[in-house]
Tab-separated table of C-alpha atoms in Angstrom:
chain	number	residue	atom	x	y	z
A	1	UNK	CA	-12.435	-13.557	-17.799
A	2	UNK	CA	-13.588	-9.883	-17.852
A	3	UNK	CA	-11.462	-6.945	-18.640
A	4	UNK	CA	-12.430	-4.162	-16.094
A	5	UNK	CA	-11.382	-0.489	-15.376
A	6	UNK	CA	-11.622	0.138	-11.837
A	7	UNK	CA	-11.735	3.699	-10.861
A	8	UNK	CA	-9.706	4.694	-7.422
A	9	UNK	CA	-8.130	1.615	-7.152
A	10	UNK	CA	-6.074	2.543	-3.857
A	11	UNK	CA	-9.583	3.406	-2.077
A	12	UNK	CA	-10.696	1.600	0.997
A	13	UNK	CA	-13.467	-0.367	-0.736
A	14	UNK	CA	-11.701	-0.518	-4.146
A	15	UNK	CA	-8.961	-2.286	-2.517
A	16	UNK	CA	-11.074	-5.045	-1.485
A	17	UNK	CA	-12.887	-4.952	-4.902
A	18	UNK	CA	-9.641	-5.151	-6.847
A	19	UNK	CA	-8.769	-8.557	-4.385
A	20	UNK	CA	-12.008	-10.064	-5.462
A	21	UNK	CA	-11.578	-9.406	-8.959
A	22	UNK	CA	-8.122	-10.898	-9.164
A	23	UNK	CA	-8.949	-14.005	-7.255
A	24	UNK	CA	-11.953	-14.633	-9.597
A	25	UNK	CA	-9.448	-14.088	-12.542
A	26	UNK	CA	-10.569	-11.092	-13.902
A	27	UNK	CA	-8.034	-8.539	-15.781
A	28	UNK	CA	-7.812	-5.105	-13.947
A	29	UNK	CA	-6.384	-1.567	-14.792
A	30	UNK	CA	-6.917	0.624	-11.824
A	31	UNK	CA	-6.694	4.195	-11.616
A	32	UNK	CA	-4.813	6.398	-9.212
A	33	UNK	CA	-3.798	10.071	-9.034
A	34	UNK	CA	-0.073	9.670	-8.853
A	35	UNK	CA	2.688	6.918	-9.939
A	36	UNK	CA	3.660	6.278	-6.112
A	37	UNK	CA	-0.085	5.485	-4.976
A	38	UNK	CA	0.051	2.796	-7.900
A	39	UNK	CA	2.788	1.320	-7.183
A	40	UNK	CA	1.909	0.871	-3.534
A	41	UNK	CA	-0.939	-0.960	-4.492
A	42	UNK	CA	1.087	-3.308	-6.654
A	43	UNK	CA	3.157	-3.777	-3.447
A	44	UNK	CA	0.334	-4.687	-1.338
A	45	UNK	CA	-0.829	-7.228	-4.011
A	46	UNK	CA	2.541	-8.678	-3.719
A	47	UNK	CA	2.822	-8.864	-0.190
A	48	UNK	CA	-0.872	-10.427	-0.195
A	49	UNK	CA	0.807	-13.434	-2.579
A	50	UNK	CA	-1.469	-12.539	-5.167
A	51	UNK	CA	1.501	-11.487	-7.533
A	52	UNK	CA	0.698	-14.771	-9.479
A	53	UNK	CA	-2.045	-12.529	-10.984
A	54	UNK	CA	0.448	-9.846	-12.007
A	55	UNK	CA	-0.049	-10.154	-15.567
A	56	UNK	CA	-3.995	-9.266	-14.801
A	57	UNK	CA	-3.300	-6.116	-12.633
A	58	UNK	CA	-1.763	-2.689	-13.950
A	59	UNK	CA	-2.475	0.781	-13.321
A	60	UNK	CA	-2.948	4.209	-14.973
A	61	UNK	CA	-2.266	7.634	-13.542
A	62	UNK	CA	-5.546	10.001	-13.474
A	63	UNK	CA	-4.556	12.878	-11.570
A	64	UNK	CA	-8.242	14.519	-11.607
A	65	UNK	CA	-11.111	12.009	-12.477
A	66	UNK	CA	-13.474	14.799	-12.503
A	67	UNK	CA	-11.891	17.358	-14.891
A	68	UNK	CA	-13.407	17.109	-18.428
A	69	UNK	CA	-11.464	14.357	-20.683
A	70	UNK	CA	-9.839	13.052	-17.571
A	71	UNK	CA	-10.680	9.220	-18.311
A	72	UNK	CA	-10.616	9.534	-22.403
A	73	UNK	CA	-7.356	7.815	-22.836
A	74	UNK	CA	-7.575	5.577	-19.890
A	75	UNK	CA	-10.539	3.848	-21.370
A	76	UNK	CA	-8.894	2.912	-24.737
A	77	UNK	CA	-7.274	-0.459	-23.956
A	78	UNK	CA	-5.783	-3.677	-25.773
A	79	UNK	CA	-7.702	-5.958	-25.259
A	80	UNK	CA	-10.737	-3.485	-24.720
A	81	UNK	CA	-12.744	-3.173	-21.368
A	82	UNK	CA	-15.952	-4.826	-20.979
A	83	UNK	CA	-16.833	-3.349	-17.433
A	84	UNK	CA	-15.956	-0.320	-15.425
A	85	UNK	CA	-16.445	-0.057	-11.859
A	86	UNK	CA	-16.454	3.548	-10.655
A	87	UNK	CA	-15.637	3.995	-6.844
A	88	UNK	CA	-14.449	7.303	-6.554
A	89	UNK	CA	-16.422	10.097	-5.100
A	90	UNK	CA	-15.487	13.770	-5.082
A	91	UNK	CA	-15.754	14.318	-1.226
A	92	UNK	CA	-17.439	13.520	2.119
A	93	UNK	CA	-18.014	15.310	5.438
A	94	UNK	CA	-15.749	13.907	8.263
A	95	UNK	CA	-17.554	13.055	11.293
A	96	UNK	CA	-17.096	16.432	13.189
A	97	UNK	CA	-18.447	18.363	10.150
A	98	UNK	CA	-21.745	16.209	10.010
A	99	UNK	CA	-22.246	16.804	13.618
A	100	UNK	CA	-21.745	20.464	13.022
A	101	UNK	CA	-24.161	20.649	10.048
A	102	UNK	CA	-26.842	18.877	11.675
A	103	UNK	CA	-27.032	21.168	14.491
A	104	UNK	CA	-27.050	23.952	12.212
A	105	UNK	CA	-29.980	22.321	10.232
A	106	UNK	CA	-31.941	21.486	13.445
A	107	UNK	CA	-32.151	25.581	13.999
A	108	UNK	CA	-32.364	26.284	10.683
A	109	UNK	CA	-28.946	27.715	10.151
A	110	UNK	CA	-26.296	26.452	7.495
A	111	UNK	CA	-23.140	28.640	7.422
A	112	UNK	CA	-22.472	30.515	4.160
A	113	UNK	CA	-19.202	28.663	3.892
A	114	UNK	CA	-20.746	25.147	4.598
A	115	UNK	CA	-23.609	26.014	2.065
A	116	UNK	CA	-21.244	27.338	-0.568
A	117	UNK	CA	-18.973	24.230	-0.313
A	118	UNK	CA	-22.173	22.026	-0.515
A	119	UNK	CA	-23.372	23.602	-4.079
A	120	UNK	CA	-19.868	23.427	-5.431
A	121	UNK	CA	-19.415	19.812	-4.535
A	122	UNK	CA	-22.818	18.981	-5.824
A	123	UNK	CA	-21.670	20.369	-9.231
A	124	UNK	CA	-18.824	18.707	-9.411
A	125	UNK	CA	-20.619	15.561	-8.466
A	126	UNK	CA	-22.965	16.012	-11.073
A	127	UNK	CA	-20.699	17.239	-14.051
A	128	UNK	CA	-17.998	14.671	-13.114
A	129	UNK	CA	-20.341	11.785	-13.063
A	130	UNK	CA	-21.687	12.834	-16.542
A	131	UNK	CA	-18.170	13.501	-17.922
A	132	UNK	CA	-17.092	9.885	-16.728
A	133	UNK	CA	-20.366	8.092	-18.305
A	134	UNK	CA	-20.004	10.201	-21.562
A	135	UNK	CA	-16.141	9.055	-21.745
A	136	UNK	CA	-17.179	5.514	-21.599
A	137	UNK	CA	-19.902	6.227	-24.069
A	138	UNK	CA	-17.727	7.546	-26.557
A	139	UNK	CA	-14.272	5.885	-26.286
A	140	UNK	CA	-15.315	2.342	-24.762
A	141	UNK	CA	-17.656	1.002	-26.880
A	142	UNK	CA	-17.106	-2.655	-25.786
A	143	UNK	CA	-18.165	-1.706	-21.999
A	144	UNK	CA	-21.383	-3.353	-21.419
A	145	UNK	CA	-21.671	-2.431	-17.716
A	146	UNK	CA	-21.089	0.052	-15.529
A	147	UNK	CA	-20.946	-0.443	-11.585
A	148	UNK	CA	-21.318	2.751	-9.490
A	149	UNK	CA	-20.541	3.111	-5.833
A	150	UNK	CA	-23.110	5.220	-4.109
A	151	UNK	CA	-24.128	5.112	-0.475
A	152	UNK	CA	-27.042	4.785	1.719
A	153	UNK	CA	-26.761	8.617	1.834
A	154	UNK	CA	-28.798	8.670	-1.223
A	155	UNK	CA	-31.593	6.781	0.153
A	156	UNK	CA	-32.392	8.048	3.575
A	157	UNK	CA	-34.313	10.948	4.173
A	158	UNK	CA	-32.360	13.290	6.952
A	159	UNK	CA	-35.380	15.704	7.359
A	160	UNK	CA	-35.744	16.358	11.195
A	161	UNK	CA	-39.363	14.781	11.259
A	162	UNK	CA	-37.777	11.293	9.598
A	163	UNK	CA	-35.005	11.279	12.223
A	164	UNK	CA	-37.679	11.661	15.185
A	165	UNK	CA	-39.395	8.134	13.718
A	166	UNK	CA	-36.210	6.548	12.367
A	167	UNK	CA	-37.017	3.311	14.453
A	168	UNK	CA	-40.432	3.154	12.336
A	169	UNK	CA	-39.121	3.685	8.829
A	170	UNK	CA	-37.433	0.721	6.896
A	171	UNK	CA	-35.824	1.738	3.662
A	172	UNK	CA	-35.213	0.006	0.356
A	173	UNK	CA	-33.789	0.607	-3.066
A	174	UNK	CA	-36.700	2.487	-4.148
A	175	UNK	CA	-36.273	5.484	-1.738
A	176	UNK	CA	-34.189	8.498	-2.612
A	177	UNK	CA	-32.740	11.175	-0.171
A	178	UNK	CA	-35.057	14.353	-0.819
A	179	UNK	CA	-31.985	16.640	0.071
A	180	UNK	CA	-31.663	19.788	-2.162
A	181	UNK	CA	-28.509	21.986	-2.598
A	182	UNK	CA	-29.462	24.483	-0.305
A	183	UNK	CA	-29.906	22.385	2.895
A	184	UNK	CA	-28.240	18.994	2.173
A	185	UNK	CA	-25.615	17.755	4.393
A	186	UNK	CA	-23.805	14.557	5.207
A	187	UNK	CA	-21.795	13.970	1.716
A	188	UNK	CA	-24.896	15.482	-0.272
A	189	UNK	CA	-22.828	15.035	-3.272
A	190	UNK	CA	-23.557	11.508	-3.392
A	191	UNK	CA	-27.151	11.915	-3.923
A	192	UNK	CA	-26.772	14.215	-6.837
A	193	UNK	CA	-23.905	12.117	-8.195
A	194	UNK	CA	-26.010	9.294	-8.368
A	195	UNK	CA	-28.820	10.710	-9.544
A	196	UNK	CA	-26.876	12.363	-12.632
A	197	UNK	CA	-25.859	8.871	-13.647
A	198	UNK	CA	-29.337	7.555	-13.961
A	199	UNK	CA	-30.449	10.733	-15.559
A	200	UNK	CA	-27.577	10.100	-18.006
A	201	UNK	CA	-29.169	6.562	-18.896
A	202	UNK	CA	-32.513	8.121	-19.864
A	203	UNK	CA	-33.402	8.580	-23.485
A	204	UNK	CA	-30.318	7.172	-24.833
A	205	UNK	CA	-29.347	4.202	-26.843
A	206	UNK	CA	-26.380	2.867	-24.994
A	207	UNK	CA	-24.242	0.009	-25.104
A	208	UNK	CA	-24.031	-0.335	-21.212
A	209	UNK	CA	-26.292	-1.054	-18.150
A	210	UNK	CA	-25.981	0.845	-14.846
A	211	UNK	CA	-25.675	-0.608	-11.371
A	212	UNK	CA	-25.580	1.446	-8.383
A	213	UNK	CA	-24.262	-0.161	-4.830
A	214	UNK	CA	-25.553	1.755	-1.937
A	215	UNK	CA	-23.991	0.396	1.444
A	216	UNK	CA	-24.515	1.536	4.803
A	217	UNK	CA	-21.308	2.422	6.973
A	218	UNK	CA	-18.621	-0.094	5.704
A	219	UNK	CA	-16.610	-1.542	8.411
A	220	UNK	CA	-13.217	-3.590	7.919
A	221	UNK	CA	-9.508	-2.725	8.421
A	222	UNK	CA	-7.313	-1.441	5.283
A	223	UNK	CA	-6.336	-3.757	2.902
A	224	UNK	CA	-3.047	-2.840	3.161
A	225	UNK	CA	-2.228	-3.836	6.827
A	226	UNK	CA	1.739	-3.424	6.278
A	227	UNK	CA	1.374	0.450	5.741
A	228	UNK	CA	3.393	2.523	8.090
A	229	UNK	CA	0.601	5.335	7.576
A	230	UNK	CA	-2.475	3.552	7.622
A	231	UNK	CA	-5.845	5.445	6.512
A	232	UNK	CA	-8.624	4.119	8.429
A	233	UNK	CA	-12.308	4.176	7.516
A	234	UNK	CA	-14.623	6.909	9.360
A	235	UNK	CA	-16.270	3.706	11.187
A	236	UNK	CA	-12.954	2.021	12.165
A	237	UNK	CA	-11.847	5.455	13.544
A	238	UNK	CA	-15.145	5.770	15.458
A	239	UNK	CA	-14.690	2.256	16.923
A	240	UNK	CA	-10.804	3.183	17.964
A	241	UNK	CA	-12.361	6.373	19.705
A	242	UNK	CA	-14.533	4.046	21.912
A	243	UNK	CA	-11.530	1.474	22.640
A	244	UNK	CA	-9.405	4.686	23.505
A	245	UNK	CA	-11.929	5.867	26.049
A	246	UNK	CA	-12.924	9.129	24.353
A	247	UNK	CA	-16.160	7.854	24.690
A	248	UNK	CA	-16.265	6.710	28.244
A	249	UNK	CA	-18.342	9.400	29.841
A	250	UNK	CA	-20.812	10.123	26.896
A	251	UNK	CA	-21.449	7.580	24.284
A	252	UNK	CA	-23.010	9.152	21.123
A	253	UNK	CA	-25.401	7.853	18.857
A	254	UNK	CA	-23.855	5.808	15.588
A	255	UNK	CA	-24.854	7.726	12.505
A	256	UNK	CA	-27.596	5.786	10.462
A	257	UNK	CA	-27.071	2.703	12.123
A	258	UNK	CA	-26.853	0.731	8.841
A	259	UNK	CA	-23.240	-1.116	8.569
A	260	UNK	CA	-21.802	-3.750	6.053
A	261	UNK	CA	-18.554	-5.647	6.481
A	262	UNK	CA	-16.125	-4.528	3.513
A	263	UNK	CA	-15.648	-7.819	1.557
A	264	UNK	CA	-19.633	-7.748	1.327
A	265	UNK	CA	-19.312	-4.431	-0.124
A	266	UNK	CA	-16.799	-5.273	-2.448
A	267	UNK	CA	-18.383	-8.739	-3.453
A	268	UNK	CA	-21.457	-6.768	-4.136
A	269	UNK	CA	-19.599	-4.915	-7.098
A	270	UNK	CA	-18.162	-7.803	-8.326
A	271	UNK	CA	-21.223	-9.922	-8.435
A	272	UNK	CA	-23.228	-7.156	-9.811
A	273	UNK	CA	-20.622	-6.981	-12.710
A	274	UNK	CA	-20.777	-10.734	-13.470
A	275	UNK	CA	-24.543	-10.821	-13.291
A	276	UNK	CA	-25.487	-7.809	-15.022
A	277	UNK	CA	-27.515	-9.485	-17.860
A	278	UNK	CA	-29.725	-11.669	-15.732
A	279	UNK	CA	-30.211	-10.074	-12.329
A	280	UNK	CA	-28.425	-6.767	-11.829
A	281	UNK	CA	-28.090	-4.376	-14.893
A	282	UNK	CA	-30.130	-1.522	-14.444
A	283	UNK	CA	-30.988	-1.656	-10.804
A	284	UNK	CA	-29.784	-0.139	-7.495
A	285	UNK	CA	-28.621	-2.115	-4.304
A	286	UNK	CA	-28.896	-1.206	-0.744
A	287	UNK	CA	-26.198	-3.122	0.860
A	288	UNK	CA	-26.267	-3.528	4.525
A	289	UNK	CA	-25.782	-6.518	6.969
A	290	UNK	CA	-28.503	-4.748	9.229
A	291	UNK	CA	-28.441	-2.180	12.075
A	292	UNK	CA	-26.393	-1.593	15.034
A	293	UNK	CA	-25.862	0.770	17.698
A	294	UNK	CA	-22.639	2.169	19.603
A	295	UNK	CA	-24.091	0.167	22.638
A	296	UNK	CA	-23.899	-3.148	20.364
A	297	UNK	CA	-19.954	-2.154	19.829
A	298	UNK	CA	-19.440	-1.555	23.377
A	299	UNK	CA	-21.164	-4.817	24.476
A	300	UNK	CA	-19.018	-6.931	21.884
A	301	UNK	CA	-15.741	-5.037	23.204
A	302	UNK	CA	-17.093	-5.562	26.860
A	303	UNK	CA	-17.357	-9.366	26.474
A	304	UNK	CA	-14.289	-10.335	24.211
A	305	UNK	CA	-11.793	-7.963	25.110
A	306	UNK	CA	-11.429	-7.828	28.793
A	307	UNK	CA	-8.288	-5.619	28.649
A	308	UNK	CA	-10.399	-2.663	27.023
A	309	UNK	CA	-13.223	-2.599	29.929
A	310	UNK	CA	-11.722	0.329	31.653
A	311	UNK	CA	-12.000	2.209	28.533
A	312	UNK	CA	-15.401	1.772	28.078
A	313	UNK	CA	-18.329	3.609	29.215
A	314	UNK	CA	-20.947	1.975	31.789
A	315	UNK	CA	-24.614	2.281	32.872
A	316	UNK	CA	-26.357	5.504	31.624
A	317	UNK	CA	-23.130	6.778	29.908
A	318	UNK	CA	-23.606	3.885	27.310
A	319	UNK	CA	-27.140	3.637	26.929
A	320	UNK	CA	-28.636	6.950	27.222
A	321	UNK	CA	-27.642	8.027	23.405
A	322	UNK	CA	-25.526	5.073	22.427
A	323	UNK	CA	-28.703	2.460	22.309
A	324	UNK	CA	-30.568	4.889	20.286
A	325	UNK	CA	-32.757	3.151	17.543
A	326	UNK	CA	-31.119	3.416	13.886
A	327	UNK	CA	-32.843	3.567	10.489
A	328	UNK	CA	-33.882	0.140	9.538
A	329	UNK	CA	-33.355	-1.317	6.149
A	330	UNK	CA	-34.638	-4.197	3.719
A	331	UNK	CA	-31.840	-6.199	2.378
A	332	UNK	CA	-33.686	-8.911	0.371
A	333	UNK	CA	-32.954	-7.670	-2.979
A	334	UNK	CA	-29.116	-7.654	-2.512
A	335	UNK	CA	-28.942	-11.208	-0.991
A	336	UNK	CA	-31.475	-12.653	-3.967
A	337	UNK	CA	-29.922	-10.850	-6.741
A	338	UNK	CA	-26.135	-10.375	-5.734
A	339	UNK	CA	-25.862	-13.636	-3.820
A	340	UNK	CA	-24.367	-11.978	-0.785
A	341	UNK	CA	-24.357	-13.727	2.439
A	342	UNK	CA	-23.806	-11.149	5.095
A	343	UNK	CA	-21.438	-11.662	7.823
A	344	UNK	CA	-22.040	-10.880	11.261
A	345	UNK	CA	-21.278	-7.937	13.471
A	346	UNK	CA	-19.405	-10.382	15.820
A	347	UNK	CA	-17.392	-11.717	12.921
A	348	UNK	CA	-16.613	-8.390	11.473
A	349	UNK	CA	-15.365	-7.051	15.134
A	350	UNK	CA	-13.233	-9.957	15.341
A	351	UNK	CA	-11.580	-9.140	12.382
A	352	UNK	CA	-11.150	-5.557	12.943
A	353	UNK	CA	-10.494	-5.099	16.703
A	354	UNK	CA	-7.262	-6.723	16.578
A	355	UNK	CA	-5.734	-4.709	13.934
A	356	UNK	CA	-6.847	-1.595	15.847
A	357	UNK	CA	-5.084	-2.555	19.150
A	358	UNK	CA	-2.150	-3.303	17.108
A	359	UNK	CA	-2.186	0.302	15.844
A	360	UNK	CA	-2.867	1.638	19.154
A	361	UNK	CA	0.458	-0.338	20.744
A	362	UNK	CA	2.692	0.547	17.873
A	363	UNK	CA	1.441	4.023	17.530
A	364	UNK	CA	1.472	3.803	13.678
A	365	UNK	CA	-0.243	6.645	11.637
A	366	UNK	CA	-0.539	8.664	15.013
A	367	UNK	CA	-2.991	6.179	16.289
A	368	UNK	CA	-2.268	5.828	20.096
A	369	UNK	CA	-4.235	5.234	23.250
């Protein structure tokens, strides 16, 4: 059993990491921004019948984890922590804003407001990451490994030239997003956040190793399916939009095209924590099941959910943009070192779509067709 501090325990991926840690008998303290959020997580795990592990789960309130000294007291534990899994990111652009920024980049423009926000978020990401690792170094001498949630955004090259040859390029963990502060988009903070972590590890004698998990678009339903105000991931919202008929006349491209099932991402974190000495320490892992397009989503819905057919695009509306080739990746390292057996898109969609249909029919959280 390992004593673990998990940051952002009420997050989408973090909830599944927490579930996996408890199932494997680890002892977890998770951070949240309020007492209410912490109690909601505990209630969720009671409903999921993991209350038998209640002695192994607790939380601490950290209102702003990126403030200097925010984690200092949280890292003091009895028994002491042996691992930290850091899942919190300061921000991300929503899908609408990403499209807007990409259009501006394509014509050489980036509005002052977005440019300033990008610079500010980058500064928060860099200083916040350094502050968290410094706190671990100074206040948690027993920690031997830090697992860090990053993203494929830190790997992919989003320049116009690279997007034009996306079907030919195969990405691996050795690749880095070359974005700079002045023209970065699509969660630019992640790239600087991860780079700041690796920079921190250089030239120091530390008690812990660093491992970063870099997933593609994460697909899955929220771990708390009983919530009356569910928070869907960006990809789940996108699939729900397709199911609702929003893209019946025009099916757009699906972002990067790389995707992964949420439980596979969670397992990557836990496996990296458990295998840090032999396979995972001081490495980064591209975690993705493979590539898919919006046309793949439509084909699955068309074949398996007949009642949705009148909402789905057909012919040219479905194929002109929805079948555009996505970026490709080589996930060999994550399968070999982290023992990930990636689930198929069919499995993942069969798990997600009935939940989205339930949201549509109930109108919970404002999601109604």
